[in-house]
Coordinates of N, CA and C in Angstrom, one line a residue:
Chain A
S29 N 0.8 -1.2 0.0 CA 0.0 0.0 0.0 C 0.9 1.2 0.0
Y30 N 0.3 2.3 -0.5 CA 1.1 3.6 -0.6 C 1.1 4.3 0.7
V31 N 2.2 4.8 1.1 CA 2.3 5.5 2.4 C 2.7 7.0 2.2
L32 N 2.1 7.9 2.9 CA 2.4 9.3 2.9 C 3.0 9.6 4.3
T33 N 4.1 10.3 4.3 CA 4.8 10.6 5.6 C 4.8 12.1 5.8
Q34 N 4.3 12.5 7.0 CA 4.3 13.9 7.3 C 5.0 14.0 8.7
P35 N 5.7 15.2 9.0 CA 6.2 15.4 10.3 C 5.0 15.6 11.3
P36 N 5.1 15.1 12.5 CA 4.0 15.2 13.4 C 3.7 16.7 13.8
S37 N 4.7 17.5 13.8 CA 4.5 18.9 14.2 C 5.4 19.9 13.5
V38 N 4.9 21.1 13.3 CA 5.7 22.2 12.8 C 5.3 23.4 13.6
S39 N 6.3 24.2 14.1 CA 6.0 25.4 14.8 C 6.7 26.6 14.2
V40 N 5.9 27.7 14.1 CA 6.4 28.9 13.5 C 5.9 30.1 14.3
A41 N 6.6 31.2 14.3 CA 6.1 32.4 14.9 C 5.2 33.2 13.9
P42 N 4.3 34.0 14.5 CA 3.4 34.7 13.6 C 4.2 35.6 12.6
G43 N 3.7 35.6 11.4 CA 4.4 36.4 10.4 C 5.4 35.7 9.6
Q44 N 5.8 34.5 10.1 CA 6.9 33.7 9.5 C 6.2 32.8 8.5
T45 N 7.1 32.0 7.8 CA 6.6 31.0 6.8 C 6.7 29.6 7.4
A46 N 5.6 28.9 7.2 CA 5.5 27.5 7.6 C 5.5 26.6 6.4
R47 N 6.3 25.6 6.5 CA 6.4 24.6 5.4 C 6.1 23.2 6.0
I48 N 5.2 22.5 5.4 CA 4.8 21.2 5.8 C 5.0 20.2 4.7
A49 N 5.9 19.2 5.0 CA 6.2 18.3 3.9 C 5.3 17.0 4.0
C50 N 5.2 16.4 2.8 CA 4.5 15.2 2.6 C 5.3 14.3 1.7
G51 N 5.8 13.2 2.3 CA 6.7 12.3 1.5 C 6.0 11.1 1.1
G52 N 6.3 10.7 -0.2 CA 5.8 9.5 -0.8 C 6.6 9.1 -2.0
S53 N 6.7 7.8 -2.3 CA 7.5 7.3 -3.4 C 7.0 7.9 -4.7
N54 N 7.9 8.7 -5.4 CA 7.5 9.3 -6.7 C 6.2 10.1 -6.6
I55 N 6.1 10.8 -5.5 CA 4.8 11.5 -5.3 C 4.6 12.6 -6.4
E56 N 5.7 13.0 -7.0 CA 5.5 14.0 -8.1 C 4.7 13.5 -9.2
N57 N 4.5 12.2 -9.3 CA 3.7 11.6 -10.4 C 2.2 11.6 -10.2
T58 N 1.8 12.1 -9.0 CA 0.4 12.2 -8.7 C 0.0 13.5 -8.1
G59 N -1.2 13.9 -8.2 CA -1.6 15.1 -7.6 C -1.8 15.0 -6.1
V60 N -1.3 16.0 -5.4 CA -1.4 16.0 -3.9 C -2.4 17.1 -3.5
H61 N -3.2 16.7 -2.5 CA -4.2 17.6 -2.0 C -4.0 17.8 -0.5
W62 N -4.4 19.0 0.0 CA -4.2 19.3 1.4 C -5.4 19.8 2.0
Y63 N -5.6 19.3 3.3 CA -6.7 19.7 4.1 C -6.3 20.3 5.4
Q64 N -7.0 21.3 5.9 CA -6.8 21.9 7.2 C -7.9 21.4 8.1
Q65 N -7.6 21.0 9.3 CA -8.6 20.6 10.3 C -8.4 21.3 11.6
K66 N -9.3 22.1 12.0 CA -9.2 22.7 13.3 C -10.0 21.9 14.4
P67 N -9.7 22.0 15.6 CA -10.3 21.2 16.6 C -11.8 21.2 16.6
G68 N -12.4 20.0 16.6 CA -13.8 19.9 16.6 C -14.5 20.2 15.3
Q69 N -13.7 20.4 14.2 CA -14.3 20.7 12.9 C -14.0 19.6 11.9
A70 N -14.8 19.7 10.8 CA -14.5 18.8 9.7 C -13.3 19.3 8.9
P71 N -12.6 18.5 8.2 CA -11.5 18.9 7.4 C -12.0 19.9 6.3
L72 N -11.1 20.8 5.9 CA -11.4 21.8 4.9 C -10.3 21.7 3.8
L73 N -10.7 21.6 2.6 CA -9.7 21.6 1.5 C -9.1 22.9 1.4
V74 N -7.7 23.0 1.4 CA -7.0 24.2 1.2 C -6.2 24.3 -0.1
L75 N -5.8 23.1 -0.6 CA -5.1 23.1 -1.8 C -5.5 21.8 -2.6
Y76 N -5.6 21.8 -3.9 CA -5.8 20.6 -4.6 C -4.8 20.6 -5.8
A77 N -4.6 19.5 -6.4 CA -3.7 19.3 -7.5 C -2.4 20.0 -7.3
D78 N -1.8 19.7 -6.2 CA -0.5 20.2 -5.8 C -0.5 21.7 -5.3
S79 N -1.1 22.6 -6.1 CA -0.9 24.0 -5.8 C -2.1 24.9 -6.1
D80 N -3.2 24.3 -6.5 CA -4.4 25.1 -6.7 C -5.2 25.4 -5.5
R81 N -5.7 26.6 -5.4 CA -6.5 27.0 -4.2 C -8.0 27.0 -4.5
P82 N -8.8 26.4 -3.6 CA -10.3 26.6 -3.8 C -10.6 28.0 -3.5
S83 N -11.8 28.4 -4.0 CA -12.3 29.7 -3.7 C -12.4 29.9 -2.2
G84 N -11.9 31.1 -1.8 CA -11.9 31.5 -0.4 C -10.7 31.2 0.4
I85 N -9.8 30.4 -0.2 CA -8.5 30.1 0.5 C -7.5 31.2 0.2
P86 N -6.9 31.8 1.2 CA -6.0 32.9 1.0 C -4.8 32.6 0.1
E87 N -4.2 33.6 -0.6 CA -3.0 33.3 -1.4 C -1.8 33.0 -0.6
R88 N -1.9 33.2 0.7 CA -0.8 32.8 1.6 C -0.5 31.3 1.6
F89 N -1.5 30.5 1.1 CA -1.4 29.1 1.1 C -0.9 28.7 -0.4
S90 N 0.2 28.0 -0.5 CA 0.7 27.6 -1.7 C 1.3 26.2 -1.6
G91 N 1.5 25.6 -2.8 CA 2.1 24.2 -2.7 C 3.0 23.9 -3.8
S92 N 3.8 22.8 -3.6 CA 4.7 22.4 -4.7 C 4.8 20.8 -4.5
N93 N 5.3 20.2 -5.6 CA 5.4 18.8 -5.6 C 6.6 18.4 -6.5
S94 N 7.6 17.8 -6.0 CA 8.7 17.4 -6.8 C 9.4 16.2 -6.2
G95 N 9.8 15.2 -7.0 CA 10.5 14.1 -6.5 C 9.6 13.2 -5.6
N96 N 10.1 13.1 -4.4 CA 9.4 12.3 -3.4 C 8.7 13.1 -2.3
T97 N 8.6 14.4 -2.6 CA 8.1 15.3 -1.5 C 7.2 16.4 -2.1
A98 N 6.0 16.5 -1.5 CA 5.1 17.6 -1.7 C 5.2 18.5 -0.5
T99 N 5.0 19.8 -0.8 CA 5.1 20.7 0.3 C 4.0 21.7 0.3
L100 N 3.4 21.9 1.5 CA 2.4 23.0 1.7 C 3.2 24.1 2.4
T101 N 3.0 25.3 1.8 CA 3.7 26.5 2.3 C 2.7 27.5 2.7
I102 N 2.8 28.0 3.9 CA 1.9 29.1 4.4 C 2.8 30.3 4.8
T103 N 2.6 31.4 4.1 CA 3.4 32.6 4.3 C 2.6 33.5 5.3
A104 N 3.4 34.3 6.0 CA 2.8 35.3 6.9 C 1.7 34.6 7.8
V105 N 2.2 33.6 8.5 CA 1.3 32.8 9.3 C 0.6 33.6 10.4
E106 N -0.6 33.3 10.5 CA -1.5 33.9 11.5 C -1.9 32.9 12.6
A107 N -2.3 33.5 13.7 CA -2.8 32.6 14.8 C -3.9 31.7 14.4
G108 N -4.7 32.2 13.5 CA -5.9 31.4 13.0 C -5.5 30.3 12.1
D109 N -4.3 30.2 11.7 CA -3.8 29.1 10.9 C -3.5 27.8 11.7
E110 N -3.5 28.0 13.0 CA -3.1 26.9 13.8 C -4.2 25.7 13.6
A111 N -3.7 24.6 13.3 CA -4.6 23.5 12.9 C -3.7 22.2 12.6
D112 N -4.4 21.1 12.3 CA -3.8 19.9 11.8 C -3.9 20.0 10.3
F113 N -2.9 19.6 9.6 CA -2.9 19.6 8.1 C -2.6 18.2 7.6
Y114 N -3.4 17.8 6.6 CA -3.2 16.4 6.0 C -3.0 16.5 4.5
C115 N -2.1 15.8 4.0 CA -1.9 15.6 2.6 C -2.7 14.3 2.2
Q116 N -3.1 14.3 0.9 CA -3.9 13.2 0.4 C -3.6 12.9 -1.1
V117 N -3.5 11.7 -1.5 CA -3.4 11.4 -2.9 C -4.3 10.2 -3.2
W118 N -4.5 10.1 -4.5 CA -5.2 8.9 -5.0 C -4.2 7.9 -5.5
H119 N -4.2 6.7 -5.0 CA -3.2 5.7 -5.5 C -3.9 4.9 -6.6
S120 N -3.5 5.1 -7.8 CA -4.2 4.5 -8.9 C -4.0 3.0 -9.0
G121 N -2.9 2.5 -8.4 CA -2.6 1.1 -8.5 C -3.6 0.3 -7.7
S122 N -4.2 0.9 -6.7 CA -5.1 0.1 -5.8 C -6.5 0.7 -5.8
D123 N -6.7 1.8 -6.5 CA -7.9 2.6 -6.4 C -8.3 2.9 -4.9
H124 N -7.3 3.3 -4.2 CA -7.4 3.7 -2.8 C -7.0 5.2 -2.7
W125 N -7.7 5.8 -1.8 CA -7.3 7.2 -1.4 C -6.5 7.1 -0.1
V126 N -5.4 7.9 -0.1 CA -4.5 7.8 1.0 C -4.3 9.1 1.7
F127 N -4.3 9.2 3.0 CA -4.0 10.4 3.8 C -2.6 10.2 4.4
G128 N -1.9 11.3 4.6 CA -0.8 11.3 5.4 C -1.2 11.3 6.9
G129 N -0.3 11.1 7.8 CA -0.6 11.0 9.2 C -1.0 12.3 9.8
G130 N -0.7 13.4 9.1 CA -1.1 14.7 9.7 C 0.0 15.5 10.4
T131 N 0.0 16.8 10.3 CA 1.0 17.6 10.9 C 0.3 18.7 11.7
K132 N 0.6 18.8 13.0 CA 0.0 19.9 13.8 C 0.8 21.1 13.7
L133 N 0.2 22.2 13.1 CA 0.9 23.5 13.0 C 0.6 24.3 14.2
T134 N 1.7 24.7 14.9 CA 1.6 25.5 16.1 C 2.1 26.9 15.8
V135 N 1.3 27.9 16.1 CA 1.8 29.3 15.9 C 2.2 29.8 17.3
L136 N 3.5 30.0 17.4 CA 4.1 30.4 18.7 C 3.6 31.7 19.3
Chain B
Q22 N -24.0 25.5 -2.9 CA -23.0 24.5 -2.4 C -23.8 23.4 -1.6
V23 N -23.5 22.2 -2.0 CA -24.2 21.1 -1.3 C -23.8 21.0 0.2
Q24 N -24.7 20.7 1.0 CA -24.4 20.4 2.4 C -24.6 18.9 2.7
L25 N -23.8 18.4 3.5 CA -23.9 17.0 3.9 C -24.1 16.8 5.4
V26 N -25.0 16.0 5.7 CA -25.3 15.8 7.2 C -25.3 14.3 7.4
E27 N -24.4 13.8 8.3 CA -24.3 12.4 8.7 C -25.2 12.2 9.9
S28 N -25.7 10.9 10.0 CA -26.4 10.5 11.1 C -26.3 9.0 11.3
G29 N -26.8 8.5 12.4 CA -26.7 7.0 12.6 C -25.7 6.6 13.6
G30 N -24.8 7.5 14.1 CA -23.8 7.2 15.1 C -24.4 7.0 16.4
G31 N -23.6 6.5 17.4 CA -24.1 6.3 18.7 C -23.2 5.3 19.4
V32 N -23.7 4.7 20.5 CA -22.9 3.7 21.2 C -23.4 2.4 20.8
V33 N -22.5 1.5 20.4 CA -22.9 0.2 19.8 C -22.0 -0.9 20.5
Q34 N -22.6 -2.0 20.8 CA -21.9 -3.1 21.4 C -20.9 -3.8 20.4
P35 N -19.8 -4.2 20.9 CA -18.9 -5.0 20.0 C -19.6 -6.2 19.3
G36 N -19.3 -6.4 18.1 CA -19.9 -7.5 17.3 C -21.1 -7.1 16.6
R37 N -21.7 -6.0 16.9 CA -23.0 -5.6 16.3 C -22.6 -4.9 15.0
S38 N -23.7 -4.6 14.2 CA -23.5 -3.9 12.9 C -24.2 -2.5 13.1
L39 N -23.8 -1.6 12.2 CA -24.3 -0.3 12.3 C -24.4 0.3 10.9
R40 N -25.5 1.1 10.6 CA -25.6 1.7 9.3 C -25.6 3.2 9.5
L41 N -24.7 3.9 8.9 CA -24.6 5.3 8.9 C -25.2 5.9 7.6
S42 N -25.8 7.1 7.8 CA -26.4 7.8 6.7 C -25.7 9.2 6.4
C43 N -25.8 9.6 5.2 CA -25.3 10.9 4.9 C -26.3 11.6 3.9
A44 N -27.0 12.6 4.4 CA -28.0 13.2 3.6 C -27.5 14.5 2.9
A45 N -27.7 14.5 1.6 CA -27.2 15.7 0.8 C -28.4 16.6 0.6
S46 N -28.0 17.9 0.5 CA -29.0 19.0 0.5 C -29.5 19.3 -0.9
T47 N -28.8 18.7 -1.9 CA -29.3 19.0 -3.3 C -29.6 17.8 -4.1
F48 N -30.4 18.0 -5.1 CA -30.8 17.0 -6.1 C -29.6 16.5 -6.9
Y49 N -28.6 17.4 -7.0 CA -27.4 17.1 -7.9 C -26.5 16.0 -7.2
F50 N -26.8 15.6 -6.0 CA -26.1 14.6 -5.4 C -26.0 13.4 -6.3
K51 N -26.9 13.1 -7.1 CA -26.9 11.9 -7.9 C -25.8 11.9 -9.0
Y52 N -25.1 13.1 -9.1 CA -24.0 13.2 -10.1 C -22.7 13.1 -9.4
D53 N -22.7 13.0 -8.1 CA -21.5 13.1 -7.3 C -21.0 11.8 -6.8
A54 N -19.7 11.5 -7.0 CA -19.0 10.4 -6.3 C -18.8 10.8 -4.9
M55 N -18.8 9.8 -4.0 CA -18.8 10.1 -2.6 C -17.8 9.2 -1.8
H56 N -17.4 9.7 -0.7 CA -16.5 8.9 0.2 C -17.0 8.9 1.6
W57 N -16.5 7.9 2.3 CA -16.5 7.9 3.8 C -15.1 8.0 4.3
V58 N -14.9 8.8 5.3 CA -13.6 9.0 5.9 C -13.8 8.9 7.4
R59 N -12.9 8.3 8.2 CA -13.1 8.3 9.6 C -11.9 8.8 10.3
Q60 N -12.1 9.2 11.6 CA -11.0 9.7 12.4 C -11.2 9.2 13.9
A61 N -10.3 8.3 14.3 CA -10.4 7.8 15.6 C -10.0 8.9 16.6
P62 N -10.3 8.8 17.8 CA -10.0 9.9 18.8 C -8.5 10.2 18.9
G63 N -8.2 11.4 18.6 CA -6.8 11.9 18.7 C -5.9 11.4 17.6
K64 N -6.5 10.8 16.6 CA -5.8 10.2 15.4 C -6.0 11.0 14.1
G65 N -5.4 10.6 13.1 CA -5.5 11.2 11.8 C -6.7 10.7 11.0
L66 N -6.8 11.3 9.8 CA -7.9 10.9 8.9 C -7.6 9.6 8.2
E67 N -8.6 8.7 8.1 CA -8.4 7.4 7.4 C -9.5 7.3 6.4
W68 N -9.1 7.1 5.2 CA -10.1 6.8 4.1 C -10.7 5.5 4.3
V69 N -12.1 5.4 4.2 CA -12.8 4.2 4.4 C -13.4 3.6 3.2
A70 N -14.1 4.4 2.4 CA -14.8 3.8 1.3 C -15.2 4.9 0.2
F71 N -15.4 4.4 -1.0 CA -15.7 5.2 -2.1 C -16.9 4.6 -2.9
I72 N -17.8 5.4 -3.4 CA -18.8 4.9 -4.3 C -19.0 5.9 -5.5
S73 N -19.0 5.4 -6.7 CA -19.2 6.3 -7.8 C -20.6 6.9 -7.9
F74 N -20.8 7.8 -8.7 CA -22.1 8.5 -8.8 C -23.3 7.6 -9.0
D75 N -23.0 6.6 -9.8 CA -24.1 5.7 -10.1 C -24.1 4.4 -9.3
G76 N -23.2 4.3 -8.4 CA -23.1 3.1 -7.5 C -22.5 1.9 -8.2
T77 N -21.9 2.0 -9.4 CA -21.4 0.8 -10.0 C -20.0 0.5 -9.6
K78 N -19.3 1.5 -9.1 CA -17.9 1.3 -8.6 C -17.8 1.6 -7.1
K79 N -17.3 0.6 -6.4 CA -17.2 0.7 -4.9 C -15.8 0.2 -4.5
Y80 N -15.1 1.0 -3.7 CA -13.8 0.6 -3.2 C -13.7 0.8 -1.7
Y81 N -13.0 -0.1 -1.1 CA -12.9 -0.1 0.4 C -11.5 -0.2 0.9
S82 N -11.3 0.4 2.1 CA -10.0 0.3 2.7 C -9.6 -1.1 3.0
D83 N -8.4 -1.4 2.9 CA -8.0 -2.8 3.1 C -8.2 -3.2 4.6
S84 N -8.0 -2.2 5.5 CA -8.1 -2.5 6.9 C -9.5 -2.9 7.3
M85 N -10.5 -2.4 6.6 CA -11.9 -2.7 7.0 C -12.6 -3.6 5.9
K86 N -11.9 -3.9 4.8 CA -12.6 -4.6 3.8 C -13.2 -5.9 4.3
G87 N -14.3 -6.3 3.8 CA -15.0 -7.5 4.2 C -16.1 -7.2 5.3
R88 N -16.0 -6.0 5.9 CA -17.0 -5.6 6.9 C -17.8 -4.4 6.5
L89 N -17.5 -3.9 5.3 CA -18.1 -2.6 4.9 C -19.0 -2.9 3.7
T90 N -20.1 -2.1 3.7 CA -21.0 -2.0 2.5 C -21.3 -0.5 2.3
V91 N -20.9 0.0 1.2 CA -21.3 1.4 0.9 C -22.4 1.4 -0.2
S92 N -23.4 2.2 -0.1 CA -24.5 2.2 -1.0 C -25.1 3.6 -1.1
R93 N -25.9 3.9 -2.0 CA -26.6 5.2 -2.1 C -28.0 5.1 -2.7
D94 N -28.8 6.0 -2.3 CA -30.1 6.1 -2.8 C -30.2 7.4 -3.5
N95 N -30.1 7.4 -4.8 CA -30.0 8.7 -5.6 C -31.4 9.3 -5.7
F96 N -32.4 8.6 -5.5 CA -33.8 9.2 -5.5 C -34.0 10.0 -4.2
G97 N -33.4 9.5 -3.1 CA -33.6 10.1 -1.8 C -32.4 11.0 -1.4
T98 N -31.4 11.1 -2.3 CA -30.2 11.9 -2.0 C -29.5 11.5 -0.7
T99 N -29.3 10.2 -0.5 CA -28.7 9.7 0.7 C -27.6 8.7 0.4
L100 N -26.5 8.8 1.1 CA -25.4 7.9 1.1 C -25.4 7.0 2.4
Y101 N -25.0 5.8 2.3 CA -25.0 4.9 3.4 C -23.7 4.2 3.6
L102 N -23.4 3.8 4.8 CA -22.2 3.0 5.1 C -22.7 2.0 6.2
E103 N -22.6 0.7 5.9 CA -22.9 -0.3 6.9 C -21.6 -0.9 7.3
I104 N -21.4 -1.0 8.6 CA -20.2 -1.6 9.1 C -20.6 -2.8 10.0
A105 N -20.1 -4.0 9.7 CA -20.4 -5.2 10.4 C -19.3 -5.5 11.4
N106 N -19.7 -6.3 12.4 CA -18.8 -6.9 13.4 C -17.9 -5.8 14.0
L107 N -18.5 -4.8 14.5 CA -17.8 -3.7 15.1 C -16.9 -4.1 16.2
T108 N -15.7 -3.4 16.3 CA -14.8 -3.6 17.4 C -14.5 -2.2 18.0
S109 N -13.8 -2.2 19.1 CA -13.4 -0.9 19.7 C -12.6 0.0 18.8
E110 N -11.9 -0.7 17.9 CA -11.0 0.1 16.9 C -11.8 0.8 15.9
D111 N -13.1 0.6 15.8 CA -14.0 1.3 14.9 C -14.6 2.6 15.6
T112 N -14.2 2.8 16.8 CA -14.7 4.0 17.5 C -14.0 5.2 16.8
A113 N -14.8 6.1 16.3 CA -14.3 7.2 15.5 C -15.5 8.2 15.1
V114 N -15.0 9.3 14.6 CA -16.0 10.2 13.9 C -16.0 9.8 12.4
Y115 N -17.1 9.6 11.9 CA -17.2 9.2 10.5 C -17.8 10.3 9.7
Y116 N -17.0 10.7 8.6 CA -17.4 11.8 7.8 C -17.8 11.2 6.4
C117 N -18.8 11.8 5.8 CA -19.0 11.6 4.4 C -18.4 12.9 3.7
A118 N -18.0 12.7 2.4 CA -17.3 13.7 1.7 C -17.6 13.6 0.2
R119 N -17.8 14.6 -0.5 CA -18.0 14.6 -1.9 C -16.7 14.6 -2.6
Q120 N -16.5 13.8 -3.6 CA -15.3 13.9 -4.5 C -15.5 14.9 -5.5
S121 N -14.5 15.7 -5.8 CA -14.5 16.7 -6.8 C -14.9 16.0 -8.1
S122 N -15.5 16.8 -9.0 CA -15.9 16.3 -10.3 C -14.7 16.2 -11.3
T123 N -13.6 16.9 -10.9 CA -12.5 17.0 -11.8 C -11.2 16.3 -11.3
N124 N -11.2 15.9 -10.1 CA -9.9 15.3 -9.6 C -10.2 14.4 -8.4
Y125 N -9.2 13.8 -7.9 CA -9.4 12.8 -6.8 C -9.2 13.3 -5.4
Y126 N -10.0 14.4 -5.2 CA -10.0 15.0 -3.8 C -11.4 15.2 -3.3
M127 N -11.5 15.5 -2.1 CA -12.8 15.7 -1.4 C -13.0 17.2 -1.2
D128 N -14.0 17.7 -1.9 CA -14.2 19.2 -1.8 C -15.3 19.7 -0.9
V129 N -16.1 18.8 -0.4 CA -17.2 19.1 0.5 C -17.3 18.0 1.5
W130 N -17.3 18.4 2.8 CA -17.3 17.4 3.9 C -18.6 17.7 4.8
G131 N -19.1 16.6 5.3 CA -20.1 16.7 6.3 C -19.5 17.0 7.7
T132 N -20.3 17.2 8.7 CA -19.8 17.5 10.0 C -19.5 16.3 10.8
G133 N -19.8 15.1 10.3 CA -19.4 13.9 11.0 C -20.5 13.3 12.0
T134 N -20.4 12.0 12.2 CA -21.2 11.4 13.2 C -20.3 10.5 14.0
T135 N -20.5 10.5 15.3 CA -19.6 9.7 16.2 C -20.1 8.3 16.5
V136 N -19.2 7.4 16.3 CA -19.5 6.0 16.6 C -18.6 5.6 17.8
I137 N -19.2 5.0 18.8 CA -18.5 4.5 20.0 C -18.9 3.1 20.2
V138 N -17.9 2.2 20.1 CA -18.1 0.8 20.2 C -17.7 0.4 21.6
S139 N -18.6 0.0 22.4 CA -18.4 -0.3 23.8 C -19.5 -1.2 24.4
S140 N -19.1 -2.0 25.3 CA -20.0 -2.9 25.9 C -20.6 -2.2 27.2

């Protein structure tokens, strides 16, 4: 089965840039999608197809995907960005959808 | 924008079965492929099941395969998930989510229904 690996936690000061990695074998060959989940809430799509933003998601959220690592980047981090972030791909070989283990973003 | 509302959760004894429902707010539900995703307490998201818009394609997570049945009632705009032989490891919040029409991601999520498996 396909595995996505994320760091358990990332911490940044307000106004700084947060980068959350998502590792997977040859992940660059598939689209990566990112979700933000705040405590007690359902997940919210923040990026799809590596770097596209749904309507309403600030430009501060961006993404990239190369080699074995996809990255979610949040610039000018705000206190309200504090949440768990999950990457997700569709694994065509098994017709399974796969989530990373999640990264807790802490704004110091 | 479609809204999704799950129901059917609660406290269930180990070994029993449970059917969860997900009601969509729009008629266009019948054109949407759908997913079930769960989240155990303090844990991450886990994909559970997928059903195509017409119900002809169904995929299940390996960890739960054999105990799951996903179905839909397009006339009633409702999605279902039946889980058999429940164990404590099935204790989780279960979300239904709509798959994007253009790619393999989930663009609309319900608020979730909580299942607690306990004697």
